Amino acid sequence: MIRLTDVSKSYQLEQRRIQILDRVSLEVGAGEHLAIMGPSGAGKSTLLNLLGCLDTIDSGHYELGGRDISTLSEDELDRLRQQHIGFVFQSAQFIDYLDLLDNVGMPGFHRGMERSQCRQRARRLLDLVGLGQRENHLPGQLSGGECQRAALARALFNSPRVLLADEPTGNLDSSNSRQLVELLSGLNREGLTVVLITHDREVAGSARRTLYLRDGRLSEGLPVS
């Protein structure tokens, strides 16, 4: 499903070039549940942005579903993101004046679907994450845990092959964190590929495999505390 080969990424900061990822290689099979951990500033979010085609690599190769990402145009990358990748971030980033049905249905609006169709699919997805009774509420009327479950519903709208989650439990208490982790694990058991960035060892423990990112390099497992 995902193959990175000797991928490097750096950024220019004033007069310095900061190396974020240094010849990172990674394979994620279809249906895998992978957690990536690492210290703050290690480049975990940068790595996830590269996997989600939100940023470009400096060198190396990235294949997603057998396609060489470097050969795709911006329009092709946009279609790839819409059709194959779902994103859940630490902040849900909803439109405050739209109810949950319209917020969750937003990916459909971007594809040109009728509003009624978008809301119908959004309703099914909100039921899936246990928020059917909140479908007409505004984002400001939801708890943090409800917002993240709604964000997960939105990420599933286009039936992605890969779900990328960047610290999705970072702002949640332990109870809401467990609920979200259980939802992700359930989706993975149904065949969805899940790649999760987290600082929480308990959350990482829900994945089938854990990698650790430090000094621009990935390693299997976690360092001894």
XYZ file of C-alpha atoms in Angstrom:
225
model
C 0.000 0.000 0.000
C 2.671 2.511 1.105
C 6.378 2.379 0.279
C 8.945 5.040 1.138
C 12.493 4.441 -0.037
C 15.356 6.619 1.258
C 13.077 9.638 1.652
C 14.609 12.866 2.950
C 12.976 16.165 3.837
C 14.446 19.445 5.075
C 13.309 23.040 5.556
C 15.087 26.360 5.297
C 14.994 28.276 8.580
C 16.563 31.726 8.187
C 20.221 30.953 7.369
C 20.061 27.261 8.295
C 18.845 24.164 6.495
C 17.090 21.892 9.008
C 17.081 18.186 8.194
C 13.759 16.668 9.328
C 13.786 13.228 7.709
C 17.011 11.492 6.740
C 16.744 8.641 4.205
C 13.626 7.163 5.766
C 12.359 3.870 4.370
C 8.961 2.480 5.311
C 6.515 -0.124 4.055
C 2.895 -0.280 5.205
C 0.826 -3.181 3.952
C -2.854 -3.004 3.030
C -4.967 -3.448 6.151
C -2.116 -2.688 8.543
C -2.508 -0.683 11.764
C 0.720 1.244 12.380
C 1.601 3.697 15.164
C 4.518 6.124 14.881
C 5.933 7.682 18.031
C 8.830 10.023 18.745
C 9.858 13.107 20.713
C 8.400 16.530 19.995
C 9.924 18.032 16.865
C 11.119 14.682 15.552
C 9.241 15.133 12.273
C 6.238 12.877 12.883
C 3.740 15.345 11.408
C 6.074 16.043 8.493
C 6.191 12.330 7.778
C 2.408 12.071 7.909
C 2.036 15.066 5.588
C 4.332 13.356 3.093
C 2.332 10.133 3.347
C -0.853 12.128 2.757
C 0.590 13.937 -0.281
C 0.204 17.277 1.506
C 3.930 17.963 1.116
C 6.661 16.858 -1.265
C 9.847 14.922 -0.595
C 13.313 16.339 -1.303
C 14.782 13.028 -2.426
C 13.968 9.342 -2.460
C 10.825 7.629 -3.711
C 7.241 7.383 -2.507
C 4.772 4.860 -3.915
C 1.139 4.762 -2.839
C -0.935 1.873 -4.113
C 1.795 1.119 -6.633
C 1.849 4.666 -8.063
C 4.986 6.788 -8.034
C 3.826 9.998 -6.372
C 6.577 12.104 -7.945
C 5.082 11.545 -11.409
C 1.642 12.953 -10.549
C 0.396 16.449 -11.360
C -1.253 18.650 -8.727
C -4.697 17.717 -10.070
C -3.826 14.025 -9.933
C -2.535 14.390 -6.373
C -5.741 16.163 -5.380
C -7.832 13.332 -6.814
C -5.627 10.780 -5.084
C -6.130 12.486 -1.715
C -9.876 12.713 -2.220
C -10.318 9.127 -3.371
C -7.847 7.177 -1.273
C -6.756 9.070 1.865
C -8.694 10.135 4.963
C -7.211 12.573 7.487
C -7.891 13.071 11.203
C -5.914 15.807 12.945
C -5.565 16.884 16.574
C -7.954 19.759 15.876
C -11.169 18.916 14.018
C -11.180 22.168 11.962
C -14.919 22.399 11.407
C -16.888 25.287 9.920
C -18.535 26.805 12.979
C -21.827 27.872 11.394
C -22.568 24.523 9.695
C -24.214 21.643 11.514
C -22.537 18.260 11.793
C -24.283 16.819 8.753
C -22.927 19.545 6.493
C -19.470 19.475 8.100
C -19.136 15.705 7.739
C -20.558 15.931 4.201
C -18.025 18.564 3.118
C -15.854 16.105 1.119
C -18.944 15.302 -0.957
C -19.629 18.976 -1.638
C -16.088 19.295 -3.013
C -16.798 16.385 -5.371
C -19.968 18.035 -6.678
C -22.476 15.782 -4.905
C -25.966 17.079 -4.140
C -26.390 18.401 -0.614
C -29.126 15.883 0.127
C -26.807 13.017 -0.885
C -23.990 14.405 1.241
C -26.223 14.719 4.276
C -27.620 11.221 3.785
C -24.135 9.667 3.756
C -23.000 11.918 6.622
C -25.964 10.676 8.669
C -24.874 7.052 8.214
C -21.303 7.879 9.195
C -22.379 9.822 12.280
C -24.437 6.809 13.315
C -21.332 4.678 12.841
C -19.318 6.791 15.297
C -22.188 7.083 17.767
C -23.227 10.668 17.010
C -26.514 10.175 15.189
C -28.357 12.069 17.915
C -26.063 15.098 17.440
C -26.311 15.435 13.646
C -28.029 18.836 13.699
C -25.762 20.365 16.334
C -23.123 22.978 15.597
C -19.462 22.182 16.320
C -19.463 24.602 19.254
C -22.151 22.512 20.942
C -20.004 19.371 21.014
C -17.461 18.054 23.496
C -13.875 17.471 22.425
C -14.458 13.743 22.131
C -17.573 14.253 20.012
C -15.676 16.619 17.711
C -12.976 14.027 17.116
C -15.492 11.287 16.401
C -17.224 13.623 13.949
C -13.825 14.358 12.358
C -13.353 10.615 11.946
C -16.763 10.372 10.263
C -15.736 13.150 7.852
C -12.445 11.360 7.105
C -14.416 8.249 6.134
C -16.787 10.066 3.780
C -14.950 9.130 0.568
C -14.339 5.518 1.696
C -10.552 5.936 1.828
C -8.106 3.066 1.541
C -5.761 4.700 4.074
C -6.598 6.687 7.204
C -3.874 9.017 8.508
C -4.367 10.267 12.071
C -2.074 12.929 13.569
C -2.336 12.969 17.389
C -6.132 12.463 17.208
C -6.359 11.871 20.986
C -3.976 14.683 21.944
C -6.713 16.961 23.302
C -8.903 14.227 24.807
C -9.291 12.790 28.288
C -8.621 9.098 28.840
C -12.260 8.018 28.400
C -12.751 9.837 25.091
C -9.311 8.724 23.961
C -10.250 5.083 24.500
C -13.499 5.540 22.562
C -11.668 6.969 19.568
C -8.967 4.299 19.688
C -11.628 1.582 19.759
C -13.283 3.103 16.694
C -9.963 3.180 14.817
C -9.191 -0.404 15.793
C -12.648 -1.525 14.688
C -12.232 0.154 11.308
C -8.855 -1.508 10.916
C -10.340 -4.923 11.661
C -12.752 -4.266 8.796
C -9.802 -3.766 6.438
C -8.962 -0.050 6.611
C -5.233 0.763 6.653
C -4.526 3.045 9.634
C -1.350 5.045 10.260
C -1.420 6.829 13.597
C 0.922 9.476 15.006
C 0.804 9.609 18.792
C 2.835 10.523 21.874
C 0.739 8.175 24.046
C 2.140 4.673 24.575
C -1.304 3.329 25.468
C -2.730 4.620 22.192
C 0.251 3.214 20.298
C -0.383 -0.113 21.999
C -3.656 -0.436 20.097
C -1.717 -0.725 16.821
C -0.304 -3.961 15.481
C 3.120 -2.393 14.863
C 4.925 0.594 16.363
C 7.804 2.601 14.899
C 9.860 5.277 16.616
C 11.103 8.397 14.839
C 14.169 10.160 16.206
C 16.955 12.196 14.604
C 15.273 11.827 11.246
C 15.355 8.026 11.280
C 12.704 5.353 11.881
C 13.284 2.276 14.030
C 11.118 -0.658 15.020
C 9.536 -0.650 18.482
C 9.991 1.834 21.300
C 13.097 2.822 23.264
C 13.351 1.545 26.810
C 12.017 4.156 29.259
